[in-house]
XYZ file of C-alpha atoms in Angstrom:
604
model
C 122.490 32.865 92.093
C 118.991 33.601 92.105
C 117.595 36.884 92.122
C 114.930 38.586 94.664
C 113.361 42.065 94.102
C 116.651 43.349 92.288
C 118.976 41.894 95.019
C 120.973 38.967 94.858
C 120.448 36.238 97.584
C 123.955 34.691 99.289
C 121.427 32.187 101.321
C 119.897 29.326 99.128
C 118.893 27.417 102.338
C 115.911 26.081 102.031
C 114.833 26.037 105.833
C 111.680 27.661 107.176
C 113.598 30.293 108.596
C 114.798 31.725 105.582
C 112.600 34.124 104.023
C 114.145 33.781 100.093
C 114.283 30.363 100.095
C 112.831 29.124 96.811
C 109.676 27.854 96.343
C 109.713 23.782 95.676
C 106.208 24.213 93.635
C 108.247 26.960 91.029
C 107.469 30.541 90.400
C 104.395 31.954 91.475
C 103.430 29.062 93.700
C 103.381 29.247 97.542
C 103.713 32.019 100.102
C 106.337 32.070 102.279
C 106.903 33.521 105.674
C 107.872 37.060 105.948
C 110.982 37.780 107.789
C 108.600 39.504 110.426
C 106.790 37.051 110.564
C 109.965 34.285 111.314
C 111.209 36.938 113.610
C 107.695 36.572 115.948
C 107.769 32.708 115.604
C 111.320 32.896 116.801
C 110.305 34.996 119.699
C 107.647 32.108 120.605
C 109.867 29.424 120.484
C 113.108 30.948 121.808
C 112.253 33.013 124.112
C 112.756 30.948 126.824
C 116.010 31.055 128.768
C 118.523 28.136 128.413
C 120.091 26.872 131.800
C 122.554 24.192 132.348
C 122.364 21.845 135.031
C 123.002 24.024 137.755
C 120.522 26.423 137.060
C 122.607 28.965 135.764
C 121.517 31.009 132.828
C 124.160 30.554 129.684
C 121.917 31.711 126.837
C 118.365 32.607 125.583
C 117.052 35.047 122.317
C 117.431 37.769 124.813
C 120.666 37.278 127.091
C 123.584 39.111 125.200
C 126.780 37.373 126.246
C 128.751 41.001 126.360
C 128.648 42.245 129.677
C 128.225 46.151 130.397
C 130.901 48.386 131.902
C 130.076 48.445 135.697
C 130.960 52.141 136.486
C 129.984 55.961 135.509
C 132.674 57.694 133.316
C 133.465 60.736 135.741
C 131.789 63.566 134.363
C 130.796 66.952 136.020
C 128.203 67.641 133.988
C 126.412 64.637 136.036
C 126.755 67.253 139.077
C 125.033 70.306 137.473
C 121.901 71.177 135.826
C 120.731 69.748 132.448
C 119.233 72.937 131.171
C 119.077 76.168 132.506
C 117.183 79.361 131.539
C 117.612 82.834 133.082
C 115.253 85.432 134.317
C 115.974 87.405 131.265
C 115.416 84.827 129.007
C 111.869 83.718 130.422
C 111.161 87.611 130.292
C 111.643 87.453 126.873
C 109.919 84.442 126.216
C 106.877 85.331 128.088
C 106.837 88.662 125.910
C 107.133 86.992 122.318
C 104.520 84.674 123.846
C 101.957 87.084 124.858
C 102.476 88.992 121.270
C 102.268 86.066 119.101
C 99.160 85.014 121.142
C 97.497 88.946 120.990
C 98.296 88.653 117.187
C 95.204 87.282 115.657
C 97.434 86.041 112.246
C 100.111 84.202 113.806
C 100.249 80.375 114.422
C 102.190 78.804 117.393
C 103.264 75.337 116.134
C 104.731 72.262 118.199
C 102.720 73.733 121.428
C 103.776 70.498 123.153
C 107.783 71.824 123.318
C 106.266 75.342 124.796
C 106.694 75.267 128.530
C 103.455 77.111 129.607
C 104.192 76.153 133.131
C 107.415 78.192 133.240
C 106.116 80.763 130.485
C 102.983 81.754 132.255
C 102.905 84.173 135.149
C 99.784 82.804 137.759
C 100.157 86.753 139.093
C 101.736 89.917 138.518
C 104.299 90.520 141.652
C 104.979 94.224 140.266
C 101.119 95.021 140.298
C 100.501 93.015 143.613
C 103.141 94.873 145.319
C 102.306 98.359 144.196
C 98.439 98.043 144.812
C 99.238 97.842 148.679
C 98.935 101.092 148.978
C 95.661 101.260 147.068
C 93.854 99.732 149.800
C 95.217 101.154 152.875
C 97.666 104.145 153.374
C 101.162 103.497 154.722
C 100.874 105.424 157.889
C 97.962 103.771 159.348
C 100.103 100.221 158.932
C 103.491 101.556 160.369
C 103.695 104.044 162.564
C 105.900 106.274 164.303
C 106.879 103.320 166.765
C 106.514 100.431 164.977
C 103.742 98.316 163.163
C 100.561 98.843 164.351
C 98.973 95.524 163.075
C 99.755 92.801 160.503
C 96.372 91.719 159.813
C 95.594 92.620 156.102
C 93.305 95.888 155.594
C 89.471 94.712 154.114
C 88.141 97.337 152.077
C 85.544 97.680 155.080
C 85.753 97.388 158.261
C 82.513 96.379 159.772
C 79.303 95.161 159.161
C 77.653 98.645 159.180
C 80.125 100.046 156.816
C 79.942 97.215 154.255
C 75.958 97.706 153.989
C 76.603 101.278 153.470
C 78.662 100.444 150.557
C 76.534 97.852 149.532
C 73.585 100.405 149.391
C 75.863 102.985 147.626
C 76.903 101.083 144.883
C 73.625 99.755 144.196
C 72.199 103.545 143.874
C 75.353 104.606 141.938
C 74.700 101.258 139.312
C 71.092 102.165 138.894
C 71.865 105.999 138.191
C 74.471 105.009 135.732
C 72.109 102.178 134.278
C 69.168 105.095 134.021
C 71.690 107.122 132.229
C 73.365 104.371 130.154
C 70.103 102.831 128.724
C 70.533 99.050 127.084
C 74.616 99.558 126.651
C 74.661 99.319 130.146
C 73.403 95.753 130.180
C 75.619 94.714 127.032
C 78.216 95.822 129.155
C 77.565 94.178 132.365
C 76.744 90.737 130.597
C 80.124 91.270 128.680
C 82.100 91.808 131.581
C 80.550 88.296 132.855
C 82.035 85.092 132.205
C 80.867 82.353 134.480
C 77.352 81.128 135.310
C 77.388 83.126 138.808
C 78.810 86.147 136.954
C 75.800 86.109 134.527
C 73.616 85.613 137.512
C 74.909 88.626 139.223
C 74.770 90.332 136.354
C 71.201 89.412 135.963
C 70.182 90.292 139.155
C 71.905 93.634 139.226
C 69.983 94.723 135.510
C 66.737 93.945 137.613
C 67.341 96.549 140.226
C 67.222 98.822 137.394
C 64.406 97.695 136.005
C 65.501 96.120 132.341
C 63.171 93.023 132.544
C 65.323 90.130 134.455
C 63.649 88.737 137.421
C 65.378 85.895 138.856
C 62.400 84.414 140.646
C 60.438 84.352 137.123
C 60.218 81.198 135.663
C 60.627 81.495 131.669
C 59.148 79.415 129.255
C 61.102 76.516 128.031
C 60.560 77.463 124.645
C 63.053 80.393 124.646
C 65.683 77.808 126.330
C 66.266 76.325 123.481
C 70.245 75.654 122.680
C 71.003 76.412 126.329
C 70.478 72.585 127.884
C 72.833 70.383 129.530
C 72.769 68.039 126.391
C 73.873 71.156 123.640
C 76.586 71.780 126.086
C 77.775 68.710 126.304
C 78.057 68.191 122.705
C 79.586 71.565 122.403
C 82.378 70.990 124.840
C 83.100 67.395 122.805
C 83.345 69.291 119.377
C 85.670 71.871 121.448
C 87.946 68.790 122.638
C 88.088 67.255 119.484
C 88.789 70.001 117.260
C 91.868 71.583 116.366
C 90.491 74.901 114.405
C 87.113 75.843 115.313
C 85.296 78.079 112.977
C 82.589 80.374 114.581
C 79.575 80.978 112.117
C 78.266 84.498 112.811
C 75.195 85.836 111.046
C 76.123 88.672 108.633
C 72.796 90.512 109.565
C 73.767 90.557 113.566
C 77.380 89.141 114.072
C 77.940 90.697 117.484
C 74.347 89.257 118.479
C 75.104 85.889 117.160
C 78.877 86.157 118.710
C 79.777 83.623 121.427
C 81.834 85.825 123.924
C 81.784 83.268 126.797
C 83.379 80.627 124.360
C 86.056 82.673 123.312
C 86.884 83.135 126.485
C 86.946 79.610 127.282
C 89.193 78.996 124.246
C 91.496 81.919 125.516
C 91.837 80.560 129.041
C 91.510 77.226 128.854
C 92.366 76.054 125.166
C 94.847 78.758 124.024
C 96.364 75.741 121.361
C 93.217 75.839 119.392
C 92.853 78.246 116.808
C 89.856 80.632 115.877
C 88.194 81.949 112.779
C 84.981 84.025 112.657
C 82.720 83.226 109.560
C 80.090 85.910 108.412
C 77.655 83.549 106.617
C 74.622 84.665 104.822
C 76.719 87.582 103.173
C 74.481 88.050 100.230
C 71.646 89.436 102.579
C 73.436 92.690 103.670
C 74.924 95.374 101.428
C 79.000 95.023 100.455
C 80.119 98.143 102.194
C 78.332 96.356 105.575
C 80.211 93.077 104.916
C 83.457 95.219 104.462
C 83.343 97.133 107.323
C 82.193 94.069 109.875
C 85.582 91.933 108.507
C 87.617 95.230 109.123
C 86.586 95.321 112.912
C 86.312 91.714 113.522
C 89.719 90.793 111.960
C 91.180 92.945 115.053
C 90.605 89.629 117.484
C 90.370 86.975 115.054
C 90.548 86.219 110.991
C 87.073 86.921 109.417
C 86.037 85.632 106.239
C 82.604 86.532 104.382
C 80.458 83.432 102.981
C 77.641 82.533 101.414
C 76.302 78.722 101.529
C 75.028 77.536 98.170
C 75.835 74.582 96.535
C 75.172 76.331 93.255
C 76.890 80.287 93.704
C 78.794 80.133 96.818
C 81.269 82.753 97.667
C 84.353 82.649 100.040
C 84.475 78.483 99.788
C 87.823 78.846 98.063
C 89.115 81.377 100.897
C 87.975 79.244 103.730
C 89.504 76.228 101.817
C 92.794 77.475 101.509
C 92.916 78.840 105.008
C 91.960 75.158 106.434
C 94.941 73.637 104.205
C 97.385 76.301 105.101
C 96.449 75.048 109.195
C 97.022 71.453 107.568
C 100.622 72.381 106.483
C 101.258 74.208 109.496
C 100.508 71.202 111.867
C 103.029 68.516 109.584
C 103.543 67.032 113.107
C 99.878 65.550 113.136
C 98.322 62.870 111.294
C 95.055 64.981 110.770
C 93.413 68.256 112.092
C 89.933 68.414 112.885
C 87.950 71.664 112.303
C 84.662 72.405 114.352
C 81.670 74.668 113.286
C 79.837 76.284 116.431
C 77.764 79.095 116.796
C 74.003 80.025 117.021
C 71.256 78.190 116.109
C 70.112 78.709 112.369
C 73.424 80.576 111.852
C 74.044 78.000 108.637
C 76.642 75.686 110.116
C 75.412 72.511 108.557
C 75.062 74.636 105.094
C 78.688 75.571 105.441
C 79.876 72.075 105.235
C 77.801 71.295 102.473
C 78.803 74.398 100.536
C 82.611 72.826 101.286
C 81.815 69.350 100.180
C 79.680 70.607 97.407
C 76.991 68.112 98.253
C 74.908 67.330 100.935
C 76.136 65.785 103.412
C 74.446 67.225 106.593
C 70.951 67.551 107.133
C 69.847 71.412 106.934
C 66.689 73.419 107.400
C 65.442 76.551 107.566
C 64.617 76.481 111.078
C 66.594 75.810 114.263
C 67.482 72.316 115.882
C 68.238 70.562 112.880
C 71.173 69.354 113.863
C 71.205 67.692 116.824
C 74.333 65.680 117.496
C 77.993 66.558 116.478
C 79.129 64.453 113.353
C 82.389 64.127 111.742
C 82.750 64.991 107.604
C 85.879 64.057 105.706
C 86.889 67.373 103.583
C 90.482 66.312 102.547
C 92.832 62.993 103.776
C 94.366 65.403 106.375
C 91.411 67.478 107.423
C 87.912 66.647 108.609
C 84.748 68.698 109.782
C 83.071 68.569 112.528
C 79.294 69.723 112.892
C 77.805 70.936 116.035
C 74.341 71.819 117.424
C 73.730 75.371 118.189
C 74.410 77.048 121.107
C 73.234 79.949 122.897
C 74.863 82.153 125.154
C 72.690 84.468 126.465
C 74.275 88.351 127.091
C 72.532 91.379 128.260
C 70.364 91.884 125.879
C 68.674 88.470 125.636
C 65.315 88.393 125.941
C 62.273 86.246 124.537
C 62.107 89.036 121.361
C 65.647 88.107 120.532
C 65.512 85.099 121.091
C 62.743 84.724 117.999
C 64.483 87.432 115.732
C 67.569 85.678 116.154
C 66.364 82.508 114.896
C 66.832 80.430 118.385
C 62.824 79.481 118.453
C 60.485 77.923 115.696
C 57.824 80.313 115.137
C 55.179 77.604 114.852
C 55.879 76.646 118.338
C 54.973 80.404 119.594
C 51.966 80.754 121.881
C 51.267 84.396 120.857
C 53.292 85.807 117.936
C 51.926 88.937 117.907
C 53.584 89.865 120.895
C 57.126 89.536 119.019
C 56.204 91.464 115.703
C 56.981 95.155 117.593
C 60.332 94.021 118.323
C 60.431 93.283 114.506
C 59.220 96.645 113.481
C 61.602 98.336 115.446
C 64.370 96.977 113.422
C 62.981 97.562 110.053
C 62.037 100.583 108.105
C 58.240 100.951 108.062
C 58.058 101.935 104.119
C 60.273 98.734 103.632
C 57.601 96.692 105.344
C 54.689 98.275 103.710
C 55.856 98.419 99.856
C 57.361 94.504 100.429
C 53.776 93.442 101.669
C 51.804 95.647 99.592
C 49.931 97.696 102.133
C 49.630 101.435 102.534
C 51.992 103.456 104.632
C 49.277 103.847 107.353
C 48.936 100.322 107.733
C 52.024 99.689 109.521
C 51.847 102.531 112.247
C 51.640 100.019 114.669
C 52.065 96.080 115.228
C 48.467 95.499 115.430
C 46.864 97.421 112.335
C 49.938 95.758 110.522
C 49.018 92.385 111.191
C 45.276 92.780 110.545
C 46.115 94.744 107.272
C 47.948 91.543 106.368
C 45.731 88.762 107.229
C 42.784 90.797 105.454
C 45.335 91.030 102.435
C 46.122 87.536 102.430
C 42.351 86.463 103.210
C 43.324 84.693 106.638
C 39.937 85.172 108.252
C 38.319 83.404 111.315
C 34.579 83.179 112.342
C 32.859 86.178 112.263
C 34.851 87.793 109.630
C 37.890 88.959 111.675
C 41.150 89.209 110.848
C 43.610 85.991 111.845
C 46.129 88.357 113.079
C 48.119 85.311 114.763
C 48.591 83.861 111.662
C 49.515 86.950 109.911
C 52.199 87.603 112.493
C 54.180 84.132 112.304
C 53.955 84.718 108.650
C 55.784 87.870 109.096
C 58.269 86.327 111.570
C 58.941 83.313 109.366
C 60.122 85.815 106.376
C 62.099 87.566 108.797
C 64.008 84.410 110.035
C 64.603 83.163 106.546
C 66.095 86.823 105.438
C 63.330 87.720 103.243
C 62.725 90.761 105.162
C 65.842 93.100 104.355
C 67.299 94.137 107.998
C 71.296 94.363 109.483
C 72.867 95.858 112.214
C 74.966 98.788 111.405
C 78.736 98.319 111.733
C 80.430 101.149 113.794
C 82.548 103.529 112.146
C 85.830 105.762 113.178
C 83.154 108.626 114.678
C 81.550 105.940 116.848
C 84.590 104.117 117.970
C 85.977 107.446 119.096
C 82.878 108.407 120.646
C 82.364 105.273 122.777
C 86.283 105.530 123.888
C 85.752 108.677 125.137
C 82.369 107.856 127.000
C 84.717 104.780 128.510
C 87.395 107.474 129.483
C 84.695 109.530 131.046
C 83.107 106.891 132.694
C 86.766 105.694 134.586
C 87.400 109.058 135.180
C 84.001 109.366 137.020
C 84.388 105.950 138.905
C 87.817 107.078 140.085
C 86.500 110.498 141.353
C 83.904 108.719 143.517
C 86.292 105.747 144.821
C 88.622 108.953 145.935
C 85.484 110.804 147.627
C 84.402 107.326 149.191
C 88.129 106.779 150.582
C 88.673 109.921 151.656
C 85.375 109.596 153.668
C 86.251 106.670 155.590
C 90.123 107.578 155.839
C 90.152 111.783 156.468
C 93.737 112.918 155.218
C 94.439 109.865 153.304
C 95.093 109.487 149.531
C 93.741 106.780 147.370
C 97.033 105.675 145.272
C 96.470 103.932 141.748
C 98.931 101.181 141.051
C 98.849 101.932 137.361
C 99.749 105.649 138.436
C 102.014 104.898 140.991
C 104.323 102.591 138.627
C 105.619 105.320 136.035
C 106.201 107.741 138.512
C 108.945 105.010 140.274
C 109.970 104.523 136.699
C 110.226 108.448 135.779
C 112.154 109.293 139.472
C 114.754 106.168 138.776
C 114.975 107.663 134.746
C 115.782 110.990 136.243
C 118.207 109.975 138.393
C 120.271 107.686 135.970
C 120.014 111.016 133.580
C 121.630 112.878 136.206
C 124.449 110.063 136.768
C 125.395 110.094 132.735
C 125.434 113.876 132.597
C 127.689 114.246 136.162
C 130.023 111.823 134.455
C 129.931 113.484 131.189
C 130.682 116.447 132.679
C 133.705 115.170 134.344
C 135.012 113.191 131.668
C 135.213 116.700 129.535
C 136.581 119.066 132.134
C 139.607 116.083 132.617
C 139.905 116.510 128.982
C 140.050 120.025 129.040
C 142.383 120.098 131.805
C 144.975 118.046 129.937
C 144.146 120.380 127.076
C 144.899 123.172 128.813
C 148.131 121.640 130.738
C 149.271 120.663 127.151
C 149.116 124.590 126.407
C 150.236 126.059 129.240
C 153.921 125.735 128.560
C 153.252 127.293 124.833
C 151.159 130.216 126.320
C 153.564 130.803 128.760
C 155.218 133.400 126.624
C 152.097 134.767 124.858
C 150.530 137.818 126.032
C 147.256 138.104 127.945
C 144.947 138.995 125.069
C 146.353 135.736 123.649
C 145.352 133.726 126.575
C 142.222 135.391 126.877
C 141.398 134.383 123.169
C 142.456 130.548 123.885
C 140.266 130.565 126.747
C 137.125 132.107 124.869
C 137.686 129.193 121.980
C 137.914 126.720 124.724
C 134.930 127.748 126.453
C 132.578 128.422 123.228
C 134.208 124.503 122.123
C 132.626 123.009 125.515
C 129.481 125.160 126.775
C 129.404 123.383 129.238
C 127.936 125.847 132.267
C 129.632 128.417 134.524
C 131.105 125.782 136.800
C 133.267 124.451 134.107
C 134.372 128.397 133.185
C 134.925 128.948 136.835
C 137.460 125.906 136.871
C 138.626 126.473 133.342
C 139.577 130.204 134.366
C 141.341 128.924 138.135
C 143.621 126.377 135.299
C 144.756 129.208 133.116
């Protein structure tokens, strides 16, 4: 009896349907059909139905001679719900999901099994009901003789009141903008997410005199990274990635951060993970990097990084994080990691550092990466390089585009025009020491560019200094990190001051809304939903507390009555002094008030 792969072969038939048949030419000769091939060929030849002379089906490769049971077993489960869940369980699930979503270090696994349709509330019913009184007082809708009207009360009652309200809002915005300065633009832009909201924010900032002009056609040079082609590449990367790494410039993390993309992920791609990577950490002090990591880690996991093939920093930390994501998603054959961010922040350099070789084209100028590309990091981890995308905020202008590396310096028509913005960000003493100029040469941009041009020998016809070439050289040094510059991170005092200013603005806005409401509806009071709900809850808590206290006192009185009845027989022969002593002892033990004392004295 021969052997095949360590097993005894019982069938020695040489038929072609036997996958274990012996070879006719001896060992090592011939290649027989496998069992899978034999079954596939049998399917081709025997797949048809076998009929008798009357046309009745009597057999076939896929015909079973055993007839199934033609009745369903009786069971009450067929008439009930297969899976049920209560509203309490749904509330617990919603709270747990919201808590895990707010935690930047928690990962939701097996997302396909999570019923987001049940756990996601489209609108908060309690808040909607409580906010009904915020628009119209109750008396103006329901009168003494019944409902006055059924139409919804709008915020304005006529076109004239709408125009008056719009004028008042415009004047209020202008006054607040003049008082707040550039911070108002950042707050307005940070609250705007869609394209229409950004346009509205720009129009409002134009009325405050911030340089926004919706009718002005900006130069296409400063719109780099905002084209439809670039956004299409970005959406490809977002759709194809399981983990997104937003690369930030450590010199200006908030300036190179894309809030619009983060909001897009929170609303439409909740199953994707986000990591913030502070690249170019070697260009800022260590204390600033630590502070930025502490601030940004409240929202997303943040890692400091320095791209270099020879002496990198943060490569091991980032590699371990990616391996953890791959281990958390074992049910997936592989995970894809997309790198997104502003142009010239070092996305391709980070990928080269992870691979320890040049797999992506890199250049010290923006726009080197034009299309997305896949790179293999591990067997189950793939990296996706993406072109730089610019998401303009309120303080984004031509100077900011140049200093953040969005625009190539050699393409600027007037580089000297952007030099004052650079000098506003860098200490003049540092510039004078770096370029070997006297301190008086850095008093303004024109003097600085002229002095540096003469020092470098950049002269034009007539012996005049080529200030344009000098300004272009200085801007290039700034973009490549040769000029020391970084944005100071906020500390606890700054955050507390910002929170206090925000509370003051909210209180002032609430007072203005109350005054406007009193003007439109004299004698009515504007009720805030956030203030109304806690008052209702407090009232319910007080009612519950009173009920509990009343029940406790009733139980205590019954206990005292039974105790008094027990001691009545024993105290019948006692003197009045003994009764008074017993009564005093019971009252001290109870200490329940005058009513209990009166009832107890009546018992005695």
